[in-house]
mmCIF file of C-alpha atoms in Angstrom:
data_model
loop_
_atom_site.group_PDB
_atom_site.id
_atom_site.type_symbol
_atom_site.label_atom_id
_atom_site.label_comp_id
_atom_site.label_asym_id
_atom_site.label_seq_id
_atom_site.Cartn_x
_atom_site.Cartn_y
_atom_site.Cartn_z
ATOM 1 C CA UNK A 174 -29.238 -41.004 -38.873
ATOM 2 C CA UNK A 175 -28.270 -37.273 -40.034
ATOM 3 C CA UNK A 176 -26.984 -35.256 -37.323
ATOM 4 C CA UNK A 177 -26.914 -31.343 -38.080
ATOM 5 C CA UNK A 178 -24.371 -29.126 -36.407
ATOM 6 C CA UNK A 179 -25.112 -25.625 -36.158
ATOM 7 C CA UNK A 180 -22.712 -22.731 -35.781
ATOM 8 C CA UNK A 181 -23.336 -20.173 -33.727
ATOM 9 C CA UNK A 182 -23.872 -16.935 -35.534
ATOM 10 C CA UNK A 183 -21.390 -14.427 -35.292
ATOM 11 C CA UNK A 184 -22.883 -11.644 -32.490
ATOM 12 C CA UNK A 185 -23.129 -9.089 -35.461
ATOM 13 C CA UNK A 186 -25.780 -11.297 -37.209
ATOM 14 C CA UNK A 187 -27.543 -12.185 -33.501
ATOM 15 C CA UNK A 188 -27.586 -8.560 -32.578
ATOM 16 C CA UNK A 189 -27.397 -5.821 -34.819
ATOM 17 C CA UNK A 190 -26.215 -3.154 -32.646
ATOM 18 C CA UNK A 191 -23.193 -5.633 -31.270
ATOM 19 C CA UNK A 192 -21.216 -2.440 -31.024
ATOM 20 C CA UNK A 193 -23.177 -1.417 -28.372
ATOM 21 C CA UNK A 194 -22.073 -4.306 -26.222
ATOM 22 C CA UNK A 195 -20.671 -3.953 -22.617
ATOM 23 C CA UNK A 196 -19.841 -5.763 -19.576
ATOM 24 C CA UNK A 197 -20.829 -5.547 -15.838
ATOM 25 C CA UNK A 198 -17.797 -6.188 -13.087
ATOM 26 C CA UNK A 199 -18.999 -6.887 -9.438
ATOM 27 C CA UNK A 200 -16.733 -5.830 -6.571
ATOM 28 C CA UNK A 201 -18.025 -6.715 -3.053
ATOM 29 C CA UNK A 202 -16.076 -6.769 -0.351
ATOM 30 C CA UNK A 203 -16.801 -6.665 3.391
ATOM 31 C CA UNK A 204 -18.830 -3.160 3.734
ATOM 32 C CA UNK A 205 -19.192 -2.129 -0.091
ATOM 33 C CA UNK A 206 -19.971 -3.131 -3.213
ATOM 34 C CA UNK A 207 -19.623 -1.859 -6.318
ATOM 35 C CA UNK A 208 -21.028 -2.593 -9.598
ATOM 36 C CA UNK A 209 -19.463 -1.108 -12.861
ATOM 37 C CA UNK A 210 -20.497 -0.803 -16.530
ATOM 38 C CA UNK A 211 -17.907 -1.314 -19.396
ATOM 39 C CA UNK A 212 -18.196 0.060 -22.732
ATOM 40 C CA UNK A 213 -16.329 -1.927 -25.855
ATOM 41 C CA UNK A 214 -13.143 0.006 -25.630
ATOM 42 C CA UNK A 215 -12.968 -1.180 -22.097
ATOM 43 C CA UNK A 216 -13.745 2.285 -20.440
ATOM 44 C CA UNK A 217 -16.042 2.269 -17.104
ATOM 45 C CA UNK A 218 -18.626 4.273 -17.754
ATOM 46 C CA UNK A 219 -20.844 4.121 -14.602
ATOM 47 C CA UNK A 220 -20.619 2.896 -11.768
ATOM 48 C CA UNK A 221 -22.839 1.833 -8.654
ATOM 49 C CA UNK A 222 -22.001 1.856 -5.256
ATOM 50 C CA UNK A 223 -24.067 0.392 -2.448
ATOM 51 C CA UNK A 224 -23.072 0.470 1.383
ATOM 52 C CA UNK A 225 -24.125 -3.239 1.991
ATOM 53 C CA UNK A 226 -21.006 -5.872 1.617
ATOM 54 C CA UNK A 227 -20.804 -9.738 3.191
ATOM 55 C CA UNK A 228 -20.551 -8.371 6.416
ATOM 56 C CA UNK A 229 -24.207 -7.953 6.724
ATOM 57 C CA UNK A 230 -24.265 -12.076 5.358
ATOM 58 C CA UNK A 231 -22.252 -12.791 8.075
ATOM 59 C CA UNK A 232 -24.344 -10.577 11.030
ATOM 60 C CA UNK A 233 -27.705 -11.603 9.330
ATOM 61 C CA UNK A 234 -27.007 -15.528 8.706
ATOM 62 C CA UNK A 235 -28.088 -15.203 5.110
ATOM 63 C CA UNK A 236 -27.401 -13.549 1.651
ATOM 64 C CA UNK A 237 -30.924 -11.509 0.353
ATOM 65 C CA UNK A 238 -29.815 -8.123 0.947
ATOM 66 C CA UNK A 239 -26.260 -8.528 -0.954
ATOM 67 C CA UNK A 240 -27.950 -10.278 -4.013
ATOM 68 C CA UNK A 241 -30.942 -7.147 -3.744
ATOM 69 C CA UNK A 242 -27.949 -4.680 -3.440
ATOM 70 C CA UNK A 243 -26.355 -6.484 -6.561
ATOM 71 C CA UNK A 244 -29.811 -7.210 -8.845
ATOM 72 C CA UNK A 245 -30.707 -2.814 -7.773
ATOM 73 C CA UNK A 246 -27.535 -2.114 -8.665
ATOM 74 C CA UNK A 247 -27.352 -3.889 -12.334
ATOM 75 C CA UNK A 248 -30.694 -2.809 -12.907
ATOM 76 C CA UNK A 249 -30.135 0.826 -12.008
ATOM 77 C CA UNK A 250 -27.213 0.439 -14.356
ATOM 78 C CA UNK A 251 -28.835 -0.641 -17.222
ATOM 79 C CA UNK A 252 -32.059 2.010 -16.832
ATOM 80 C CA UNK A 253 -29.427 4.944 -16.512
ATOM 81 C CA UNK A 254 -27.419 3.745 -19.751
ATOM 82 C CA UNK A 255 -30.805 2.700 -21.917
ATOM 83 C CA UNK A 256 -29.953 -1.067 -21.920
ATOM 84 C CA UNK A 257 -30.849 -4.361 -22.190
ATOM 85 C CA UNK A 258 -29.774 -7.704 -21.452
ATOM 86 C CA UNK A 259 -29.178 -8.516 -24.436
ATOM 87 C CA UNK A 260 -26.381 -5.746 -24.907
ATOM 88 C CA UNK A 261 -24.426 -6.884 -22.059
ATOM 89 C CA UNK A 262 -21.753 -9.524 -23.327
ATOM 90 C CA UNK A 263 -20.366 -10.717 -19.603
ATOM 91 C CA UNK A 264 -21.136 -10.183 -15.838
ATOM 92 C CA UNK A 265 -17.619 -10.380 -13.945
ATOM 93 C CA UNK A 266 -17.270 -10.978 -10.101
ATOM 94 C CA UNK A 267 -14.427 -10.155 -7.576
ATOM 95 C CA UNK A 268 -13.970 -9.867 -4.148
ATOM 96 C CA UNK A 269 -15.474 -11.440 -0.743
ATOM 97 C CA UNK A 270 -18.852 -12.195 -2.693
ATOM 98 C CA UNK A 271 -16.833 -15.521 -4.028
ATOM 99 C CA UNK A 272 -16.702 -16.594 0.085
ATOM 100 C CA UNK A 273 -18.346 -18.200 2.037
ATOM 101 C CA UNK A 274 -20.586 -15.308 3.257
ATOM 102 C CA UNK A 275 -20.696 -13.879 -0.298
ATOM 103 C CA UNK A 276 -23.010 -14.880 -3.014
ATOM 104 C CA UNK A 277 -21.134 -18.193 -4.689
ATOM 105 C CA UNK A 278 -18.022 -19.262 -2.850
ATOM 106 C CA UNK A 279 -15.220 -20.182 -5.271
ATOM 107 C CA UNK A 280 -11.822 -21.675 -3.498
ATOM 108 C CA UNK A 281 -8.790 -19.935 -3.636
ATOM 109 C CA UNK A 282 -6.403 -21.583 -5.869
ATOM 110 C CA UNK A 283 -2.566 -21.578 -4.892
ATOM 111 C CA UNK A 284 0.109 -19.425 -5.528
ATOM 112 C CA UNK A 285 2.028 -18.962 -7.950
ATOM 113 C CA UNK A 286 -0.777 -17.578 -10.328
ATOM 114 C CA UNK A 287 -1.252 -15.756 -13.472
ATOM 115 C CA UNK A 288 -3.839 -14.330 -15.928
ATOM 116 C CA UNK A 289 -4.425 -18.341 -17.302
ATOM 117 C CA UNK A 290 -4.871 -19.412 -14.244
ATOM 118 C CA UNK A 291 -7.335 -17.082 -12.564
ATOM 119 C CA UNK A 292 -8.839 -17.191 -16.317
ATOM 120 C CA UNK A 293 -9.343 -21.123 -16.101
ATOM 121 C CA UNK A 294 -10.563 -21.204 -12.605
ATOM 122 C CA UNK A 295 -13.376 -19.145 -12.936
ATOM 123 C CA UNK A 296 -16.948 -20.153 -12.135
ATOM 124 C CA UNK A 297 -20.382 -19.410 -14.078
ATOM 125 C CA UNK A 298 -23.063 -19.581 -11.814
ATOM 126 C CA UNK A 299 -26.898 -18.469 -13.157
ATOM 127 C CA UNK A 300 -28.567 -17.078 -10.389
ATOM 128 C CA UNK A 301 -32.137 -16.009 -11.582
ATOM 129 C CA UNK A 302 -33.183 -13.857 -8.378
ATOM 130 C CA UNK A 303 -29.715 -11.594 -9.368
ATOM 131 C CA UNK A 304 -29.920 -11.652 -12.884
ATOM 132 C CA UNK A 305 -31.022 -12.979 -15.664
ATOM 133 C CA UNK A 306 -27.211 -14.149 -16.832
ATOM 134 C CA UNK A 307 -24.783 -16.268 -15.349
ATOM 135 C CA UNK A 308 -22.218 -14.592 -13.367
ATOM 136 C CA UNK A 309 -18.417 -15.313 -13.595
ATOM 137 C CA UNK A 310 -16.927 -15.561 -10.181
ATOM 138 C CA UNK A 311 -13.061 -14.744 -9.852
ATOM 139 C CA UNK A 312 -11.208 -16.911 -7.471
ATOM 140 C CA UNK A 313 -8.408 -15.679 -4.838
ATOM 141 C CA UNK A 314 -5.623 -16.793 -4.147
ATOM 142 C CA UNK A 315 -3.824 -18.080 -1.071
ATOM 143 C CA UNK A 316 -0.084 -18.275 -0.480
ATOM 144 C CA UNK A 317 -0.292 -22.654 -0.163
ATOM 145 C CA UNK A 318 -2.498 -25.230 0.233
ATOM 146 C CA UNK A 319 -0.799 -26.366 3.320
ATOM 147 C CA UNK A 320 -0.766 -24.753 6.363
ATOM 148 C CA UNK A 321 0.209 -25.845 9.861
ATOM 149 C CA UNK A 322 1.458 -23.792 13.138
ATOM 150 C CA UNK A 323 5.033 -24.420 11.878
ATOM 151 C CA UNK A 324 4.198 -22.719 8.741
ATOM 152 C CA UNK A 325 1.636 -20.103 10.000
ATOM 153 C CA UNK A 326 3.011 -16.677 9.146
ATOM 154 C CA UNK A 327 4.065 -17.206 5.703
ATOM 155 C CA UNK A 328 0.236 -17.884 5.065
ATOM 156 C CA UNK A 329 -1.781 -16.202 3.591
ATOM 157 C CA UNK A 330 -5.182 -15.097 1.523
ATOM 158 C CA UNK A 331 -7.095 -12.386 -0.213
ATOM 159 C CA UNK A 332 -10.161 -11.898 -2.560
ATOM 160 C CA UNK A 333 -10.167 -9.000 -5.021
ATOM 161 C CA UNK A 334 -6.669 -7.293 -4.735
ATOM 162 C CA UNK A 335 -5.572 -10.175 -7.174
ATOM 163 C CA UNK A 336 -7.528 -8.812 -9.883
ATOM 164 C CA UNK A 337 -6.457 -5.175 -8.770
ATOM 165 C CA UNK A 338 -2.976 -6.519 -9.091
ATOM 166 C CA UNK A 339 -3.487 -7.841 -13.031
ATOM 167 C CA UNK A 340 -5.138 -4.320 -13.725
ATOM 168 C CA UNK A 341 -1.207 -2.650 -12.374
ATOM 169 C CA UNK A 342 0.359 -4.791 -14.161
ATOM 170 C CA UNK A 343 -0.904 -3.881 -17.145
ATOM 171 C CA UNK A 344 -0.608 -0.458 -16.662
ATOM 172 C CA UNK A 345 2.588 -0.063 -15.114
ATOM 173 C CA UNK A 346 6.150 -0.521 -17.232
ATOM 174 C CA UNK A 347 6.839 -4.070 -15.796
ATOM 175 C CA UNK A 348 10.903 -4.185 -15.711
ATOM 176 C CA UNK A 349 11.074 -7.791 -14.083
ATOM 177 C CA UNK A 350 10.041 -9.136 -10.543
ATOM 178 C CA UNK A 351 7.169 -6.708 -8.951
ATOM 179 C CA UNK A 352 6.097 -5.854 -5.120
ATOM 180 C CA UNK A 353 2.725 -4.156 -5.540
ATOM 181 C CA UNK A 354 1.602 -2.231 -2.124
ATOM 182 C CA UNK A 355 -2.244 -1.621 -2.319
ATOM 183 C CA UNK A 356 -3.036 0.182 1.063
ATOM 184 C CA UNK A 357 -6.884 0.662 2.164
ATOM 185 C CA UNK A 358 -8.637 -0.955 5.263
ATOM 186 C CA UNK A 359 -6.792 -4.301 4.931
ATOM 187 C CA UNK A 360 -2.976 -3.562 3.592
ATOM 188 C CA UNK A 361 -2.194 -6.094 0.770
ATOM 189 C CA UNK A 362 1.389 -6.510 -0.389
ATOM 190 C CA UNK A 363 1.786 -8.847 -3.286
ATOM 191 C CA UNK A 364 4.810 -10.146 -5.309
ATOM 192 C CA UNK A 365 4.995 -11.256 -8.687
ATOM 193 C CA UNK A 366 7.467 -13.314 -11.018
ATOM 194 C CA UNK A 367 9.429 -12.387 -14.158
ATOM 195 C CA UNK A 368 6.557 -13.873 -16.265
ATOM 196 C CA UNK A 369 4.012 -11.584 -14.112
ATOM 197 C CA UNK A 370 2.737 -14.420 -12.012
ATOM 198 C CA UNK A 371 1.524 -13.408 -8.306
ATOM 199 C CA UNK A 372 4.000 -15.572 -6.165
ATOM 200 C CA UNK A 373 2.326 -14.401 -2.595
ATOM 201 C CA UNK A 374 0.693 -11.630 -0.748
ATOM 202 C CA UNK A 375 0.487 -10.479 2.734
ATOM 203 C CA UNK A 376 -2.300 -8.861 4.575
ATOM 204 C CA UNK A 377 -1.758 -5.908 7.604
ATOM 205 C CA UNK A 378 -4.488 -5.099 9.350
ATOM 206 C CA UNK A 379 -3.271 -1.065 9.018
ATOM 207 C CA UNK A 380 -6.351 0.871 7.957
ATOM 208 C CA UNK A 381 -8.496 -0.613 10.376
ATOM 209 C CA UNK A 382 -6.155 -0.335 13.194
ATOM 210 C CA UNK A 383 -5.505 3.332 12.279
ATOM 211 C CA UNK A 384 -9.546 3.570 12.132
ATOM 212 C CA UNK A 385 -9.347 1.906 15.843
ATOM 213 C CA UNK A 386 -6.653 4.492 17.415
ATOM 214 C CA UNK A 387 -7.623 7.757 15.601
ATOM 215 C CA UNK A 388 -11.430 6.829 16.703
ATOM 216 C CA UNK A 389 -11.507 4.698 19.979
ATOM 217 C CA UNK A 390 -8.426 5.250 22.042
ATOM 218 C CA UNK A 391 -6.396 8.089 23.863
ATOM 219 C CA UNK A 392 -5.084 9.284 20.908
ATOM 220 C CA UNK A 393 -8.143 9.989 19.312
ATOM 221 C CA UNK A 394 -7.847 13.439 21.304
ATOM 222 C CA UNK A 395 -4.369 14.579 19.841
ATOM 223 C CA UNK A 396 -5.026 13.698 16.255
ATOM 224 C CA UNK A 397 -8.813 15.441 17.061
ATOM 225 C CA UNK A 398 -10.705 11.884 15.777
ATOM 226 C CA UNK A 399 -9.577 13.277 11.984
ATOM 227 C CA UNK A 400 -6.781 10.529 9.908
ATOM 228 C CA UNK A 401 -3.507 12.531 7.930
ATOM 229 C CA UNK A 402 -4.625 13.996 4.757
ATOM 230 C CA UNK A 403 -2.882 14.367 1.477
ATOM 231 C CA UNK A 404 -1.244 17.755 2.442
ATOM 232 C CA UNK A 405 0.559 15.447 5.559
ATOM 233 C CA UNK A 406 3.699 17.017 7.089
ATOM 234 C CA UNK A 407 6.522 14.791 5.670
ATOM 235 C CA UNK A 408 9.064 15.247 8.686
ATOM 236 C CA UNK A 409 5.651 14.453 11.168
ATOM 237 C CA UNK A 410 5.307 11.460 9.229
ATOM 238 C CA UNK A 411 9.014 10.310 8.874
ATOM 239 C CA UNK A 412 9.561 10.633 12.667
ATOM 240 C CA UNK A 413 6.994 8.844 13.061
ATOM 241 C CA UNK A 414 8.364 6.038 11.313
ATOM 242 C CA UNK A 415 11.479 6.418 12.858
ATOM 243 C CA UNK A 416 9.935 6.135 16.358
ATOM 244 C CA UNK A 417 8.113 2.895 15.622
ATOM 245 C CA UNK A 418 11.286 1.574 13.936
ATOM 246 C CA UNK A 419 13.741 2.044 16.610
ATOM 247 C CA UNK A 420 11.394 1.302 19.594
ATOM 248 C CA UNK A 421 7.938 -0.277 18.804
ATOM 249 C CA UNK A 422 4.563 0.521 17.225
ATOM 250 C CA UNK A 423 2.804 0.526 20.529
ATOM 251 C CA UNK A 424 5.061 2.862 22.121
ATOM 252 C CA UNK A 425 5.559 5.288 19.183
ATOM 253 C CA UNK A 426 1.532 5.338 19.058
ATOM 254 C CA UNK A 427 1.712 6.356 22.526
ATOM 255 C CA UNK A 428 4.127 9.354 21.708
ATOM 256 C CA UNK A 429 1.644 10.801 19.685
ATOM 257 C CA UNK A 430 0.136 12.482 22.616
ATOM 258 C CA UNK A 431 3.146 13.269 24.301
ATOM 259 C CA UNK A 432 3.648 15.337 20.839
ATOM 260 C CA UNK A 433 0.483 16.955 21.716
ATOM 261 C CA UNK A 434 0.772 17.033 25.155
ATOM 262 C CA UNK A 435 4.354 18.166 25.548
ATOM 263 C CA UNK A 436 5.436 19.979 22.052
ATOM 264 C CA UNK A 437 1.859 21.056 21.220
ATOM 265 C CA UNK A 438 1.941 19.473 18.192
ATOM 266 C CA UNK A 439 -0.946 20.457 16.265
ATOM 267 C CA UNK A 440 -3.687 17.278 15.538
ATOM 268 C CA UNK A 441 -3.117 17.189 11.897
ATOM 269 C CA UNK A 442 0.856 17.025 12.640
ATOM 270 C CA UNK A 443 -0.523 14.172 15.139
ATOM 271 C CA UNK A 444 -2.601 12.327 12.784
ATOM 272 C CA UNK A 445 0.692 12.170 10.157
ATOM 273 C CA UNK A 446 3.472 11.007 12.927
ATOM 274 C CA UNK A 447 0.502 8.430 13.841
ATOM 275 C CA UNK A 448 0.304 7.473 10.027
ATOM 276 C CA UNK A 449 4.122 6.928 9.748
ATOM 277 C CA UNK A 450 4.380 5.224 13.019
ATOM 278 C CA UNK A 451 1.784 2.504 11.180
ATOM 279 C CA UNK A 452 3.556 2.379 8.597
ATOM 280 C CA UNK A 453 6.691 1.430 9.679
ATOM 281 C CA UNK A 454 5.021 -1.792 10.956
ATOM 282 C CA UNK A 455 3.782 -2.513 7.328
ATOM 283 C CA UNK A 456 7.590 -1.763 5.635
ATOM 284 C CA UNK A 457 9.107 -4.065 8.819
ATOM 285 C CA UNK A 458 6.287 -6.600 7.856
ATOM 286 C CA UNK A 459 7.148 -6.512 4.488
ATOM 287 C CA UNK A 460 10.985 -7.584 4.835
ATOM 288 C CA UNK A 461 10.887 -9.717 7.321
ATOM 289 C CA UNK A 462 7.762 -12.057 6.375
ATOM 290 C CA UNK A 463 8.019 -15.429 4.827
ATOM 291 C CA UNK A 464 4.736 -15.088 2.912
ATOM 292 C CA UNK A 465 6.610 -12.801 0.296
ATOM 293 C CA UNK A 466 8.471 -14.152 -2.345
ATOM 294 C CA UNK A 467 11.082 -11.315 -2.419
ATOM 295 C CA UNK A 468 14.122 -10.950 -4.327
ATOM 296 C CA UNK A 469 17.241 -7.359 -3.813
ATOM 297 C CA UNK A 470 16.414 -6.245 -7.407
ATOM 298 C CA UNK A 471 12.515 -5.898 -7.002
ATOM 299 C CA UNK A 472 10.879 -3.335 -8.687
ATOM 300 C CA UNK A 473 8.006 -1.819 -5.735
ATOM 301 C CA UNK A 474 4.627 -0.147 -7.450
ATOM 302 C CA UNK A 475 2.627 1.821 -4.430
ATOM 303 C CA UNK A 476 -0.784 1.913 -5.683
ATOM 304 C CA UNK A 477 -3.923 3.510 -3.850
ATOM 305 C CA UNK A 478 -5.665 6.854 -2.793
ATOM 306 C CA UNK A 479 -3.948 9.541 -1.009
ATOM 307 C CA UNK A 480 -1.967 9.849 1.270
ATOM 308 C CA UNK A 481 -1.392 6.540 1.703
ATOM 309 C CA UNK A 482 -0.176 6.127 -1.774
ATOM 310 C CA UNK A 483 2.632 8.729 -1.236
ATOM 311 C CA UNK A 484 3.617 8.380 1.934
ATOM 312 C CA UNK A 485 4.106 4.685 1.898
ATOM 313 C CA UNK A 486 6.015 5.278 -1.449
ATOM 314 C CA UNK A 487 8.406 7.659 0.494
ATOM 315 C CA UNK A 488 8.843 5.336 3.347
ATOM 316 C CA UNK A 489 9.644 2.465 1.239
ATOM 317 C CA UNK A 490 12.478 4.949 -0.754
ATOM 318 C CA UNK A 491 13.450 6.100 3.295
ATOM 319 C CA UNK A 492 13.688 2.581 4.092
ATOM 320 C CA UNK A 493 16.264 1.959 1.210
ATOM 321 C CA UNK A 494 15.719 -1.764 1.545
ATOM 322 C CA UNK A 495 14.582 -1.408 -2.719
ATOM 323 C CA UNK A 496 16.364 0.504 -5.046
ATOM 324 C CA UNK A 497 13.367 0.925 -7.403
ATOM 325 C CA UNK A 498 10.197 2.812 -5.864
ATOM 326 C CA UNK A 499 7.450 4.733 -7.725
ATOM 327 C CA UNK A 500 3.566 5.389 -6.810
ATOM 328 C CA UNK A 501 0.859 4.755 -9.571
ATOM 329 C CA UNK A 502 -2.248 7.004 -9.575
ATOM 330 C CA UNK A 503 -4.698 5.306 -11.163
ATOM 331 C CA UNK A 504 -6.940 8.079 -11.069
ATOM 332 C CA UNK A 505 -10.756 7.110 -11.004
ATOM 333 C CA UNK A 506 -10.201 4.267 -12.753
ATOM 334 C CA UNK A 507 -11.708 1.000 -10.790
ATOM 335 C CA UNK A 508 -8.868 -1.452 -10.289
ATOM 336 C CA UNK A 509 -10.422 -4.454 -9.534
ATOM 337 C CA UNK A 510 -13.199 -4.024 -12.381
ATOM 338 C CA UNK A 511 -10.639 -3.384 -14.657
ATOM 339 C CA UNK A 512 -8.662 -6.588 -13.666
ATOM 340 C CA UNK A 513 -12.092 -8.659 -13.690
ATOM 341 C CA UNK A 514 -12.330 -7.290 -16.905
ATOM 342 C CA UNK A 515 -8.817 -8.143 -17.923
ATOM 343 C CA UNK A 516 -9.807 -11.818 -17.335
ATOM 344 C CA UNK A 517 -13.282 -11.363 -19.341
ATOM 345 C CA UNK A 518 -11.102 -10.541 -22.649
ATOM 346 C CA UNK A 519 -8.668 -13.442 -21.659
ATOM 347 C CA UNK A 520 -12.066 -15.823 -21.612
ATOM 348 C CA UNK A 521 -13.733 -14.206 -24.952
ATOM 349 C CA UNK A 522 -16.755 -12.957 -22.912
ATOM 350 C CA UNK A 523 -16.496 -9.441 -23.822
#
């Protein structure tokens, strides 16, 4: 018996135009999802952004309109940018699509993690009615694999701010042990090793309770239903803080309309105390969890969209509890495509 092996071609001889090639990262998460095109020198050049996320899985019992949002959105993708399949090298996927309610559920694996690790556990999964290659589906990570009532707060998971955090720490000038803040609906601290391993993360529920007070309570009428923007006044927002600090988030919520009420504090000094007053819970959560792996000398990277991003930086510098604070703007660059990404090189798909 001969046997023959055959070596694959280098992509130059399969494709002529291999210069051309790019890579697709998937981002759903509860309410959104975003699909992003890479170009070889790992620049996003389009993106597409639908308003359907695994929430509608989870209210609807099944997944056909997040695959449809995710097949339209590829396919727009490629029509708008001249493509074809066979000039797309990798598809990438992050986020709550690797859940239960998303399109392939992939289990978290366990803290502490790094690039290898996420890299290794990865899944390909072909699913025809999506597209017409396999997807790679990004695990998250959880803070253990044990978890009982004794244990219960220094628990934790997420599913795409891990990838976000490899994209920072890439970008950033890494000095040693990292606390990454990444503020949006769901507030996601995470802390990294020496060697740039994610040790743990902890979730706040801050953006959606802020959502909930400016929106559908008492206060909605002092802040006038409208959140802080980026021009925020700083002192509004540092007493803010200060009130939730030394009394409790509740009750400093509360004085929000007593400043309207009382000092006729105008709503968008309102809607920055209320920010700060939120805040504070986040900082407080922050040193006194057990899901963190903290150490005195950590170097804190605030990361996120306005004001959030610089208001939490000033409150952690306020707070002095870490001598080395900075914000990153990453601009319009997409964080958690980028990280996806990050793991495509590590893999050799792109």
């Amino acid at each position: 018996f001969f046997f023959l092996m055959i070596r694959r071609p280098p992509r130059s001889t399969l494709f002529p135009y291999t210069t051309l090639f790019r890579s697709i990262t998937i981002d759903s998460g509860t309410t959104n999802t975003r699909v992003a095109l890479w170009n070889q020198k790992k620049a996003c050049v389009d993106i597409y952004k639908s308003e359907i996320g695994v929430r509608v899985t989870a209210v609807e019992g099944n997944n056909k309109r997040l695959a449809g949002a995710i097949r339209e959105g590829i396919q727009t993708l490629l029509n708008r940018n001249n493509l074809t399949i066979h000039q797309i090298a990798s598809v990438y996927a992050s986020g709550m699509i690797t859940s239960n309610v998303g399109l392939t559920e992939v289990p978290h694996i366990e803290a502490p993690a790094g690039l290898e690790d996420f890299a290794a556990a990865v899944r390909a999964v072909l699913i025809p009615e999506v597209f017409e290659l396999p997807i790679h589906f990004i695990p998250g990570l959880k803070n253990s694999n044990a978890v009982d009532m004794e244990t219960l707060e220094s628990m934790d998971i997420m599913r795409g701010e891990e990838t976000e955090a490899l994209a920072l720490l890439s970008l950033i000038t890494v000095k040693g042990a990292v606390l990454l803040a990444l503020p949006g609906s769901h507030n996601k601290f995470v802390t990294t090793d020496r060697s740039g391993r994610l040790t743990g993360c902890l979730t706040t529920l801050s953006g959606e309770l802020l959502s909930a007070i400016t929106n559908h309570t008492i206060i909605a009428d002092a802040v006038n239903h409208s959140f802080a923007s980026a021009h925020y006044n700083w002192e509004m927002v540092l007493k803010g803080f200060k009130t939730a600090r030394d009394t409790s988030l509740t009750r400093a919520v509360f004085t929000t309309r007593i400043l309207n009420q009382c000092l006729s504090a105008s709503p968008k000094d309102c809607a920055g105390y209320l920010l700060g007053a939120v805040l504070s819970s986040d900082i407080s959560a922050v040193k006194k969890s057990s899901a963190l792996m903290l150490s005195p000398d950590m170097q804190v990277v605030v990361a996120g969209k306005e004001p959030l991003r610089s208001a939490l930086t000033r409150l952690f510098e306020e707070d002095g509890s870490f001598s080395d604070v900075s914000g990153y703007d990453s601009g319009d660059l997409l964080l958690s495509g980028y990280g996806a990404l990050i793991i495509a090189v590590y893999n050799g798909d792109f």
